[in-house]
PDB file of N, CA and C in Angstrom:
ATOM      1  N   MET Z   1     136.939 -91.881  98.790  1.00 49.00           N
ATOM      2  CA  MET Z   1     137.919 -90.892  98.442  1.00 49.00           C
ATOM      3  C   MET Z   1     138.771 -90.649  99.661  1.00 49.00           C
ATOM      4  N   ALA Z   2     140.085 -90.606  99.477  1.00 48.00           N
ATOM      5  CA  ALA Z   2     141.046 -90.414 100.549  1.00 48.00           C
ATOM      6  C   ALA Z   2     141.577 -88.968 100.478  1.00 48.00           C
ATOM      7  N   LEU Z   3     141.701 -88.354 101.609  1.00 50.00           N
ATOM      8  CA  LEU Z   3     142.234 -87.026 101.723  1.00 50.00           C
ATOM      9  C   LEU Z   3     143.685 -87.119 102.161  1.00 50.00           C
ATOM     10  N   SER Z   4     144.538 -86.346 101.534  1.00 54.00           N
ATOM     11  CA  SER Z   4     145.927 -86.393 101.951  1.00 54.00           C
ATOM     12  C   SER Z   4     146.122 -85.506 103.173  1.00 54.00           C
ATOM     13  N   GLN Z   5     147.061 -85.891 103.997  1.00 63.00           N
ATOM     14  CA  GLN Z   5     147.352 -85.137 105.168  1.00 63.00           C
ATOM     15  C   GLN Z   5     148.575 -84.221 104.882  1.00 63.00           C
ATOM     16  N   VAL Z   6     148.462 -82.976 105.314  1.00 65.00           N
ATOM     17  CA  VAL Z   6     149.573 -82.051 105.155  1.00 65.00           C
ATOM     18  C   VAL Z   6     150.196 -81.827 106.490  1.00 65.00           C
ATOM     19  N   SER Z   7     151.532 -81.911 106.522  1.00 85.00           N
ATOM     20  CA  SER Z   7     152.239 -81.657 107.775  1.00 85.00           C
ATOM     21  C   SER Z   7     153.192 -80.519 107.686  1.00 85.00           C
ATOM     22  N   THR Z   8     152.892 -79.597 106.731  1.00 92.00           N
ATOM     23  CA  THR Z   8     153.786 -78.498 106.530  1.00 92.00           C
ATOM     24  C   THR Z   8     152.980 -77.152 106.478  1.00 92.00           C
ATOM     25  N   SER Z   9     153.696 -76.077 106.429  1.00 96.00           N
ATOM     26  CA  SER Z   9     153.121 -74.759 106.251  1.00 96.00           C
ATOM     27  C   SER Z   9     154.189 -73.883 105.629  1.00 96.00           C
ATOM     28  N   GLU Z  10     153.933 -72.580 105.625  1.00 97.00           N
ATOM     29  CA  GLU Z  10     154.952 -71.673 105.024  1.00 97.00           C
ATOM     30  C   GLU Z  10     155.248 -70.487 105.903  1.00 97.00           C
ATOM     31  N   ILE Z  11     156.485 -69.966 105.755  1.00 98.00           N
ATOM     32  CA  ILE Z  11     156.908 -68.773 106.418  1.00 98.00           C
ATOM     33  C   ILE Z  11     157.211 -67.721 105.370  1.00 98.00           C
ATOM     34  N   THR Z  12     156.594 -66.565 105.538  1.00 98.00           N
ATOM     35  CA  THR Z  12     156.806 -65.447 104.566  1.00 98.00           C
ATOM     36  C   THR Z  12     157.055 -64.197 105.341  1.00 98.00           C
ATOM     37  N   GLY Z  13     157.548 -63.197 104.630  1.00 98.00           N
ATOM     38  CA  GLY Z  13     157.750 -61.864 105.266  1.00 98.00           C
ATOM     39  C   GLY Z  13     158.394 -60.866 104.318  1.00 98.00           C
ATOM     40  N   THR Z  14     158.557 -59.698 104.862  1.00 98.00           N
ATOM     41  CA  THR Z  14     159.175 -58.616 104.137  1.00 98.00           C
ATOM     42  C   THR Z  14     160.330 -58.084 104.983  1.00 98.00           C
ATOM     43  N   VAL Z  15     161.446 -57.809 104.325  1.00 98.00           N
ATOM     44  CA  VAL Z  15     162.625 -57.240 105.020  1.00 98.00           C
ATOM     45  C   VAL Z  15     162.657 -55.744 104.591  1.00 98.00           C
ATOM     46  N   ARG Z  16     162.672 -54.898 105.632  1.00 98.00           N
ATOM     47  CA  ARG Z  16     162.718 -53.445 105.407  1.00 98.00           C
ATOM     48  C   ARG Z  16     163.883 -52.879 106.168  1.00 98.00           C
ATOM     49  N   ASP Z  17     164.230 -51.623 105.863  1.00 96.00           N
ATOM     50  CA  ASP Z  17     165.268 -50.947 106.667  1.00 96.00           C
ATOM     51  C   ASP Z  17     164.537 -50.079 107.702  1.00 96.00           C
ATOM     52  N   SER Z  18     165.288 -49.309 108.489  1.00 92.00           N
ATOM     53  CA  SER Z  18     164.695 -48.531 109.585  1.00 92.00           C
ATOM     54  C   SER Z  18     163.758 -47.403 109.126  1.00 92.00           C
ATOM     55  N   THR Z  19     163.873 -47.075 107.829  1.00 94.00           N
ATOM     56  CA  THR Z  19     162.940 -45.983 107.301  1.00 94.00           C
ATOM     57  C   THR Z  19     161.674 -46.599 106.703  1.00 94.00           C
ATOM     58  N   GLY Z  20     161.619 -47.952 106.626  1.00 96.00           N
ATOM     59  CA  GLY Z  20     160.452 -48.628 106.052  1.00 96.00           C
ATOM     60  C   GLY Z  20     160.627 -49.001 104.602  1.00 96.00           C
ATOM     61  N   ALA Z  21     161.800 -48.669 104.021  1.00 97.00           N
ATOM     62  CA  ALA Z  21     162.030 -49.014 102.607  1.00 97.00           C
ATOM     63  C   ALA Z  21     162.367 -50.534 102.566  1.00 97.00           C
ATOM     64  N   VAL Z  22     161.911 -51.192 101.485  1.00 98.00           N
ATOM     65  CA  VAL Z  22     162.208 -52.620 101.352  1.00 98.00           C
ATOM     66  C   VAL Z  22     163.680 -52.842 101.022  1.00 98.00           C
ATOM     67  N   VAL Z  23     164.192 -54.007 101.423  1.00 97.00           N
ATOM     68  CA  VAL Z  23     165.588 -54.351 101.248  1.00 97.00           C
ATOM     69  C   VAL Z  23     165.702 -55.526 100.297  1.00 97.00           C
ATOM     70  N   PRO Z  24     165.949 -55.278  98.989  1.00 98.00           N
ATOM     71  CA  PRO Z  24     166.142 -56.380  98.055  1.00 98.00           C
ATOM     72  C   PRO Z  24     167.518 -57.018  98.216  1.00 98.00           C
ATOM     73  N   GLY Z  25     167.618 -58.332  97.995  1.00 98.00           N
ATOM     74  CA  GLY Z  25     168.903 -58.985  98.038  1.00 98.00           C
ATOM     75  C   GLY Z  25     169.401 -59.370  99.410  1.00 98.00           C
ATOM     76  N   ALA Z  26     168.577 -59.205 100.415  1.00 98.00           N
ATOM     77  CA  ALA Z  26     168.976 -59.619 101.778  1.00 98.00           C
ATOM     78  C   ALA Z  26     168.948 -61.154 101.887  1.00 98.00           C
ATOM     79  N   GLN Z  27     169.861 -61.707 102.641  1.00 98.00           N
ATOM     80  CA  GLN Z  27     169.909 -63.137 102.868  1.00 98.00           C
ATOM     81  C   GLN Z  27     169.084 -63.465 104.101  1.00 98.00           C
ATOM     82  N   VAL Z  28     168.053 -64.309 103.923  1.00 98.00           N
ATOM     83  CA  VAL Z  28     167.176 -64.670 105.028  1.00 98.00           C
ATOM     84  C   VAL Z  28     167.345 -66.209 105.288  1.00 98.00           C
ATOM     85  N   THR Z  29     167.520 -66.524 106.547  1.00 98.00           N
ATOM     86  CA  THR Z  29     167.683 -67.963 106.971  1.00 98.00           C
ATOM     87  C   THR Z  29     166.630 -68.331 107.939  1.00 98.00           C
ATOM     88  N   ALA Z  30     166.018 -69.496 107.727  1.00 98.00           N
ATOM     89  CA  ALA Z  30     165.135 -70.077 108.715  1.00 98.00           C
ATOM     90  C   ALA Z  30     165.796 -71.299 109.294  1.00 98.00           C
ATOM     91  N   ARG Z  31     166.019 -71.333 110.639  1.00 98.00           N
ATOM     92  CA  ARG Z  31     166.673 -72.462 111.271  1.00 98.00           C
ATOM     93  C   ARG Z  31     165.662 -73.156 112.202  1.00 98.00           C
ATOM     94  N   ASN Z  32     165.464 -74.422 111.961  1.00 98.00           N
ATOM     95  CA  ASN Z  32     164.606 -75.237 112.828  1.00 98.00           C
ATOM     96  C   ASN Z  32     165.319 -75.344 114.185  1.00 98.00           C
ATOM     97  N   GLU Z  33     164.701 -74.837 115.257  1.00 98.00           N
ATOM     98  CA  GLU Z  33     165.357 -74.764 116.541  1.00 98.00           C
ATOM     99  C   GLU Z  33     165.567 -76.119 117.167  1.00 98.00           C
ATOM    100  N   ALA Z  34     164.759 -77.166 116.772  1.00 97.00           N
ATOM    101  CA  ALA Z  34     164.894 -78.463 117.326  1.00 97.00           C
ATOM    102  C   ALA Z  34     165.946 -79.292 116.633  1.00 97.00           C
ATOM    103  N   THR Z  35     166.024 -79.172 115.287  1.00 97.00           N
ATOM    104  CA  THR Z  35     166.915 -80.018 114.506  1.00 97.00           C
ATOM    105  C   THR Z  35     168.159 -79.284 114.034  1.00 97.00           C
ATOM    106  N   GLY Z  36     168.122 -77.976 113.942  1.00 97.00           N
ATOM    107  CA  GLY Z  36     169.280 -77.231 113.465  1.00 97.00           C
ATOM    108  C   GLY Z  36     169.296 -77.110 111.951  1.00 97.00           C
ATOM    109  N   ILE Z  37     168.373 -77.736 111.241  1.00 97.00           N
ATOM    110  CA  ILE Z  37     168.292 -77.671 109.796  1.00 97.00           C
ATOM    111  C   ILE Z  37     168.000 -76.246 109.367  1.00 97.00           C
ATOM    112  N   THR Z  38     168.729 -75.759 108.356  1.00 98.00           N
ATOM    113  CA  THR Z  38     168.583 -74.355 107.923  1.00 98.00           C
ATOM    114  C   THR Z  38     168.101 -74.357 106.455  1.00 98.00           C
ATOM    115  N   TYR Z  39     167.298 -73.304 106.187  1.00 98.00           N
ATOM    116  CA  TYR Z  39     166.814 -73.054 104.826  1.00 98.00           C
ATOM    117  C   TYR Z  39     167.200 -71.603 104.498  1.00 98.00           C
ATOM    118  N   ARG Z  40     167.584 -71.330 103.267  1.00 98.00           N
ATOM    119  CA  ARG Z  40     168.027 -69.961 102.906  1.00 98.00           C
ATOM    120  C   ARG Z  40     167.246 -69.450 101.697  1.00 98.00           C
ATOM    121  N   GLN Z  41     166.994 -68.134 101.741  1.00 96.00           N
ATOM    122  CA  GLN Z  41     166.325 -67.431 100.657  1.00 96.00           C
ATOM    123  C   GLN Z  41     167.009 -66.059 100.493  1.00 96.00           C
ATOM    124  N   THR Z  42     166.828 -65.455  99.309  1.00 98.00           N
ATOM    125  CA  THR Z  42     167.239 -64.083  99.104  1.00 98.00           C
ATOM    126  C   THR Z  42     166.000 -63.313  98.823  1.00 98.00           C
ATOM    127  N   THR Z  43     165.864 -62.115  99.408  1.00 98.00           N
ATOM    128  CA  THR Z  43     164.638 -61.313  99.216  1.00 98.00           C
ATOM    129  C   THR Z  43     164.564 -60.830  97.785  1.00 98.00           C
ATOM    130  N   THR Z  44     163.375 -60.706  97.278  1.00 98.00           N
ATOM    131  CA  THR Z  44     163.087 -60.224  95.943  1.00 98.00           C
ATOM    132  C   THR Z  44     163.302 -58.730  95.865  1.00 98.00           C
ATOM    133  N   ASN Z  45     163.113 -58.152  94.683  1.00 98.00           N
ATOM    134  CA  ASN Z  45     163.190 -56.705  94.503  1.00 98.00           C
ATOM    135  C   ASN Z  45     162.204 -55.961  95.380  1.00 98.00           C
ATOM    136  N   SER Z  46     161.124 -56.681  95.813  1.00 98.00           N
ATOM    137  CA  SER Z  46     160.122 -56.078  96.693  1.00 98.00           C
ATOM    138  C   SER Z  46     160.409 -56.337  98.180  1.00 98.00           C
ATOM    139  N   GLY Z  47     161.595 -56.913  98.467  1.00 98.00           N
ATOM    140  CA  GLY Z  47     161.959 -57.193  99.859  1.00 98.00           C
ATOM    141  C   GLY Z  47     161.247 -58.446 100.440  1.00 98.00           C
ATOM    142  N   LEU Z  48     160.635 -59.234  99.606  1.00 98.00           N
ATOM    143  CA  LEU Z  48     159.839 -60.342 100.085  1.00 98.00           C
ATOM    144  C   LEU Z  48     160.695 -61.658 100.102  1.00 98.00           C
ATOM    145  N   TYR Z  49     160.388 -62.544 101.100  1.00 98.00           N
ATOM    146  CA  TYR Z  49     160.932 -63.838 101.094  1.00 98.00           C
ATOM    147  C   TYR Z  49     159.829 -64.851 101.409  1.00 98.00           C
ATOM    148  N   ALA Z  50     160.043 -66.120 101.014  1.00 98.00           N
ATOM    149  CA  ALA Z  50     159.034 -67.140 101.294  1.00 98.00           C
ATOM    150  C   ALA Z  50     159.728 -68.518 101.404  1.00 98.00           C
ATOM    151  N   PHE Z  51     159.402 -69.199 102.475  1.00 98.00           N
ATOM    152  CA  PHE Z  51     159.846 -70.601 102.633  1.00 98.00           C
ATOM    153  C   PHE Z  51     158.577 -71.456 102.575  1.00 98.00           C
ATOM    154  N   ALA Z  52     158.408 -72.244 101.488  1.00 96.00           N
ATOM    155  CA  ALA Z  52     157.239 -73.048 101.316  1.00 96.00           C
ATOM    156  C   ALA Z  52     157.467 -74.446 101.840  1.00 96.00           C
ATOM    157  N   ALA Z  53     156.373 -75.138 102.158  1.00 94.00           N
ATOM    158  CA  ALA Z  53     156.410 -76.553 102.566  1.00 94.00           C
ATOM    159  C   ALA Z  53     157.413 -76.842 103.709  1.00 94.00           C
ATOM    160  N   MET Z  54     157.352 -75.995 104.739  1.00 96.00           N
ATOM    161  CA  MET Z  54     158.254 -76.150 105.892  1.00 96.00           C
ATOM    162  C   MET Z  54     157.579 -77.062 106.931  1.00 96.00           C
ATOM    163  N   PRO Z  55     158.347 -77.960 107.555  1.00 96.00           N
ATOM    164  CA  PRO Z  55     157.809 -78.780 108.612  1.00 96.00           C
ATOM    165  C   PRO Z  55     157.398 -77.893 109.820  1.00 96.00           C
ATOM    166  N   ALA Z  56     156.310 -78.285 110.454  1.00 96.00           N
ATOM    167  CA  ALA Z  56     155.872 -77.564 111.666  1.00 96.00           C
ATOM    168  C   ALA Z  56     156.929 -77.639 112.713  1.00 96.00           C
ATOM    169  N   ALA Z  57     157.330 -76.495 113.288  1.00 97.00           N
ATOM    170  CA  ALA Z  57     158.382 -76.452 114.306  1.00 97.00           C
ATOM    171  C   ALA Z  57     158.560 -74.988 114.750  1.00 97.00           C
ATOM    172  N   SER Z  58     159.453 -74.801 115.671  1.00 98.00           N
ATOM    173  CA  SER Z  58     159.845 -73.454 116.091  1.00 98.00           C
ATOM    174  C   SER Z  58     161.073 -73.070 115.304  1.00 98.00           C
ATOM    175  N   TYR Z  59     161.081 -71.856 114.702  1.00 98.00           N
ATOM    176  CA  TYR Z  59     162.171 -71.416 113.853  1.00 98.00           C
ATOM    177  C   TYR Z  59     162.788 -70.106 114.347  1.00 98.00           C
ATOM    178  N   THR Z  60     164.122 -69.970 114.111  1.00 98.00           N
ATOM    179  CA  THR Z  60     164.797 -68.726 114.225  1.00 98.00           C
ATOM    180  C   THR Z  60     164.960 -68.165 112.834  1.00 98.00           C
ATOM    181  N   ILE Z  61     164.481 -66.925 112.618  1.00 98.00           N
ATOM    182  CA  ILE Z  61     164.584 -66.293 111.326  1.00 98.00           C
ATOM    183  C   ILE Z  61     165.656 -65.200 111.441  1.00 98.00           C
ATOM    184  N   THR Z  62     166.643 -65.261 110.518  1.00 98.00           N
ATOM    185  CA  THR Z  62     167.762 -64.329 110.481  1.00 98.00           C
ATOM    186  C   THR Z  62     167.813 -63.630 109.187  1.00 98.00           C
ATOM    187  N   ALA Z  63     168.086 -62.308 109.197  1.00 98.00           N
ATOM    188  CA  ALA Z  63     168.252 -61.555 107.955  1.00 98.00           C
ATOM    189  C   ALA Z  63     169.590 -60.843 108.009  1.00 98.00           C
ATOM    190  N   GLU Z  64     170.316 -60.909 106.867  1.00 97.00           N
ATOM    191  CA  GLU Z  64     171.650 -60.256 106.811  1.00 97.00           C
ATOM    192  C   GLU Z  64     171.709 -59.504 105.472  1.00 97.00           C
ATOM    193  N   MET Z  65     172.430 -58.366 105.525  1.00 96.00           N
ATOM    194  CA  MET Z  65     172.676 -57.596 104.341  1.00 96.00           C
ATOM    195  C   MET Z  65     173.861 -56.668 104.622  1.00 96.00           C
ATOM    196  N   THR Z  66     174.746 -56.545 103.657  1.00 94.00           N
ATOM    197  CA  THR Z  66     175.918 -55.680 103.798  1.00 94.00           C
ATOM    198  C   THR Z  66     175.454 -54.284 104.157  1.00 94.00           C
ATOM    199  N   GLY Z  67     176.122 -53.704 105.183  1.00 94.00           N
ATOM    200  CA  GLY Z  67     175.813 -52.339 105.615  1.00 94.00           C
ATOM    201  C   GLY Z  67     174.755 -52.277 106.707  1.00 94.00           C
ATOM    202  N   PHE Z  68     174.259 -53.483 107.072  1.00 95.00           N
ATOM    203  CA  PHE Z  68     173.192 -53.525 108.144  1.00 95.00           C
ATOM    204  C   PHE Z  68     173.620 -54.524 109.224  1.00 95.00           C
ATOM    205  N   LYS Z  69     173.049 -54.289 110.435  1.00 95.00           N
ATOM    206  CA  LYS Z  69     173.264 -55.256 111.492  1.00 95.00           C
ATOM    207  C   LYS Z  69     172.423 -56.526 111.219  1.00 95.00           C
ATOM    208  N   THR Z  70     172.985 -57.654 111.570  1.00 96.00           N
ATOM    209  CA  THR Z  70     172.190 -58.894 111.418  1.00 96.00           C
ATOM    210  C   THR Z  70     171.087 -58.933 112.444  1.00 96.00           C
ATOM    211  N   ILE Z  71     169.907 -59.370 112.031  1.00 96.00           N
ATOM    212  CA  ILE Z  71     168.757 -59.481 112.944  1.00 96.00           C
ATOM    213  C   ILE Z  71     168.336 -60.936 113.110  1.00 96.00           C
ATOM    214  N   ASN Z  72     168.076 -61.336 114.347  1.00 96.00           N
ATOM    215  CA  ASN Z  72     167.588 -62.708 114.640  1.00 96.00           C
ATOM    216  C   ASN Z  72     166.290 -62.586 115.379  1.00 96.00           C
ATOM    217  N   ARG Z  73     165.291 -63.380 114.966  1.00 97.00           N
ATOM    218  CA  ARG Z  73     164.013 -63.491 115.657  1.00 97.00           C
ATOM    219  C   ARG Z  73     163.807 -64.953 115.987  1.00 97.00           C
ATOM    220  N   THR Z  74     163.802 -65.271 117.316  1.00 97.00           N
ATOM    221  CA  THR Z  74     163.699 -66.656 117.762  1.00 97.00           C
ATOM    222  C   THR Z  74     162.223 -66.977 118.150  1.00 97.00           C
ATOM    223  N   GLY Z  75     161.982 -68.278 118.253  1.00 96.00           N
ATOM    224  CA  GLY Z  75     160.676 -68.713 118.791  1.00 96.00           C
ATOM    225  C   GLY Z  75     159.487 -68.464 117.866  1.00 96.00           C
ATOM    226  N   ASN Z  76     159.694 -68.495 116.537  1.00 98.00           N
ATOM    227  CA  ASN Z  76     158.628 -68.341 115.601  1.00 98.00           C
ATOM    228  C   ASN Z  76     157.963 -69.732 115.362  1.00 98.00           C
ATOM    229  N   LEU Z  77     156.798 -69.925 115.954  1.00 98.00           N
ATOM    230  CA  LEU Z  77     156.139 -71.240 115.945  1.00 98.00           C
ATOM    231  C   LEU Z  77     155.309 -71.401 114.670  1.00 98.00           C
ATOM    232  N   LEU Z  78     155.750 -72.369 113.835  1.00 97.00           N
ATOM    233  CA  LEU Z  78     155.010 -72.673 112.639  1.00 97.00           C
ATOM    234  C   LEU Z  78     154.131 -73.842 112.901  1.00 97.00           C
ATOM    235  N   VAL Z  79     152.789 -73.676 112.678  1.00 96.00           N
ATOM    236  CA  VAL Z  79     151.774 -74.656 112.922  1.00 96.00           C
ATOM    237  C   VAL Z  79     151.305 -75.226 111.564  1.00 96.00           C
ATOM    238  N   VAL Z  80     151.006 -76.506 111.518  1.00 94.00           N
ATOM    239  CA  VAL Z  80     150.573 -77.157 110.277  1.00 94.00           C
ATOM    240  C   VAL Z  80     149.390 -76.424 109.691  1.00 94.00           C
ATOM    241  N   GLY Z  81     149.484 -76.073 108.428  1.00 90.00           N
ATOM    242  CA  GLY Z  81     148.352 -75.471 107.663  1.00 90.00           C
ATOM    243  C   GLY Z  81     148.081 -73.997 108.013  1.00 90.00           C
ATOM    244  N   THR Z  82     148.902 -73.407 108.880  1.00 94.00           N
ATOM    245  CA  THR Z  82     148.699 -72.039 109.255  1.00 94.00           C
ATOM    246  C   THR Z  82     149.925 -71.232 108.892  1.00 94.00           C
ATOM    247  N   PRO Z  83     149.878 -70.492 107.764  1.00 96.00           N
ATOM    248  CA  PRO Z  83     151.066 -69.716 107.328  1.00 96.00           C
ATOM    249  C   PRO Z  83     151.459 -68.722 108.429  1.00 96.00           C
ATOM    250  N   LEU Z  84     152.804 -68.507 108.476  1.00 97.00           N
ATOM    251  CA  LEU Z  84     153.399 -67.597 109.490  1.00 97.00           C
ATOM    252  C   LEU Z  84     154.056 -66.433 108.728  1.00 97.00           C
ATOM    253  N   THR Z  85     153.782 -65.210 109.192  1.00 98.00           N
ATOM    254  CA  THR Z  85     154.444 -64.076 108.606  1.00 98.00           C
ATOM    255  C   THR Z  85     155.404 -63.490 109.644  1.00 98.00           C
ATOM    256  N   VAL Z  86     156.696 -63.336 109.206  1.00 98.00           N
ATOM    257  CA  VAL Z  86     157.709 -62.750 110.071  1.00 98.00           C
ATOM    258  C   VAL Z  86     158.377 -61.629 109.285  1.00 98.00           C
ATOM    259  N   ASP Z  87     157.904 -60.401 109.553  1.00 98.00           N
ATOM    260  CA  ASP Z  87     158.541 -59.202 108.919  1.00 98.00           C
ATOM    261  C   ASP Z  87     159.735 -58.766 109.737  1.00 98.00           C
ATOM    262  N   LEU Z  88     160.789 -58.329 109.056  1.00 98.00           N
ATOM    263  CA  LEU Z  88     162.020 -57.993 109.719  1.00 98.00           C
ATOM    264  C   LEU Z  88     162.441 -56.558 109.337  1.00 98.00           C
ATOM    265  N   ALA Z  89     163.033 -55.834 110.319  1.00 97.00           N
ATOM    266  CA  ALA Z  89     163.504 -54.474 110.072  1.00 97.00           C
ATOM    267  C   ALA Z  89     164.995 -54.409 110.385  1.00 97.00           C
ATOM    268  N   LEU Z  90     165.836 -54.169 109.366  1.00 97.00           N
ATOM    269  CA  LEU Z  90     167.261 -54.089 109.533  1.00 97.00           C
ATOM    270  C   LEU Z  90     167.685 -52.692 109.907  1.00 97.00           C
ATOM    271  N   GLU Z  91     168.646 -52.621 110.811  1.00 94.00           N
ATOM    272  CA  GLU Z  91     169.210 -51.328 111.227  1.00 94.00           C
ATOM    273  C   GLU Z  91     170.564 -51.148 110.592  1.00 94.00           C
ATOM    274  N   VAL Z  92     170.852 -49.901 110.194  1.00 91.00           N
ATOM    275  CA  VAL Z  92     172.181 -49.613 109.599  1.00 91.00           C
ATOM    276  C   VAL Z  92     173.232 -49.894 110.630  1.00 91.00           C
ATOM    277  N   GLY Z  93     174.296 -50.516 110.196  1.00 86.00           N
ATOM    278  CA  GLY Z  93     175.417 -50.855 111.132  1.00 86.00           C
ATOM    279  C   GLY Z  93     176.328 -51.854 110.488  1.00 86.00           C
ATOM    280  N   LEU Z  94     177.237 -52.334 111.263  1.00 69.00           N
ATOM    281  CA  LEU Z  94     178.198 -53.344 110.803  1.00 69.00           C
ATOM    282  C   LEU Z  94     177.542 -54.704 110.804  1.00 69.00           C
ATOM    283  N   ALA Z  95     177.842 -55.484 109.796  1.00 55.00           N
ATOM    284  CA  ALA Z  95     177.232 -56.824 109.694  1.00 55.00           C
ATOM    285  C   ALA Z  95     177.618 -57.733 110.860  1.00 55.00           C
ATOM    286  N   THR Z  96     178.684 -57.352 111.590  1.00 60.00           N
ATOM    287  CA  THR Z  96     179.132 -58.157 112.728  1.00 60.00           C
ATOM    288  C   THR Z  96     178.216 -57.918 113.932  1.00 60.00           C
ATOM    289  N   GLU Z  97     177.431 -56.846 113.917  1.00 58.00           N
ATOM    290  CA  GLU Z  97     176.517 -56.559 115.013  1.00 58.00           C
ATOM    291  C   GLU Z  97     175.255 -57.364 114.847  1.00 58.00           C
ATOM    292  N   VAL Z  98     174.746 -57.945 115.902  1.00 62.00           N
ATOM    293  CA  VAL Z  98     173.545 -58.753 115.866  1.00 62.00           C
ATOM    294  C   VAL Z  98     172.530 -58.120 116.789  1.00 62.00           C
ATOM    295  N   VAL Z  99     171.279 -57.975 116.268  1.00 58.00           N
ATOM    296  CA  VAL Z  99     170.175 -57.387 117.043  1.00 58.00           C
ATOM    297  C   VAL Z  99     169.293 -58.487 117.536  1.00 58.00           C
TER     298      VAL Z  99
END
């Protein structure tokens, strides 16, 4: 019997505002820091996002929503077979502001 090798994992998280309320409809981007390849998701009504079957690498996770400052989290290391959770908190402000 042969076992298949998996070279991916997943990135999940919740986007909330500064009061802790979930933010549905936020645009979340995961950018592979080595290759520049980007993946996009929109948060669910529960503020959740998930990127499945992602190659192991270091990722920058960005969340954007009208009426909030854009947030970037760099250096999120995704390891094969080990899911990564990156929760994000958006601050009220102009979308042109980056935290």
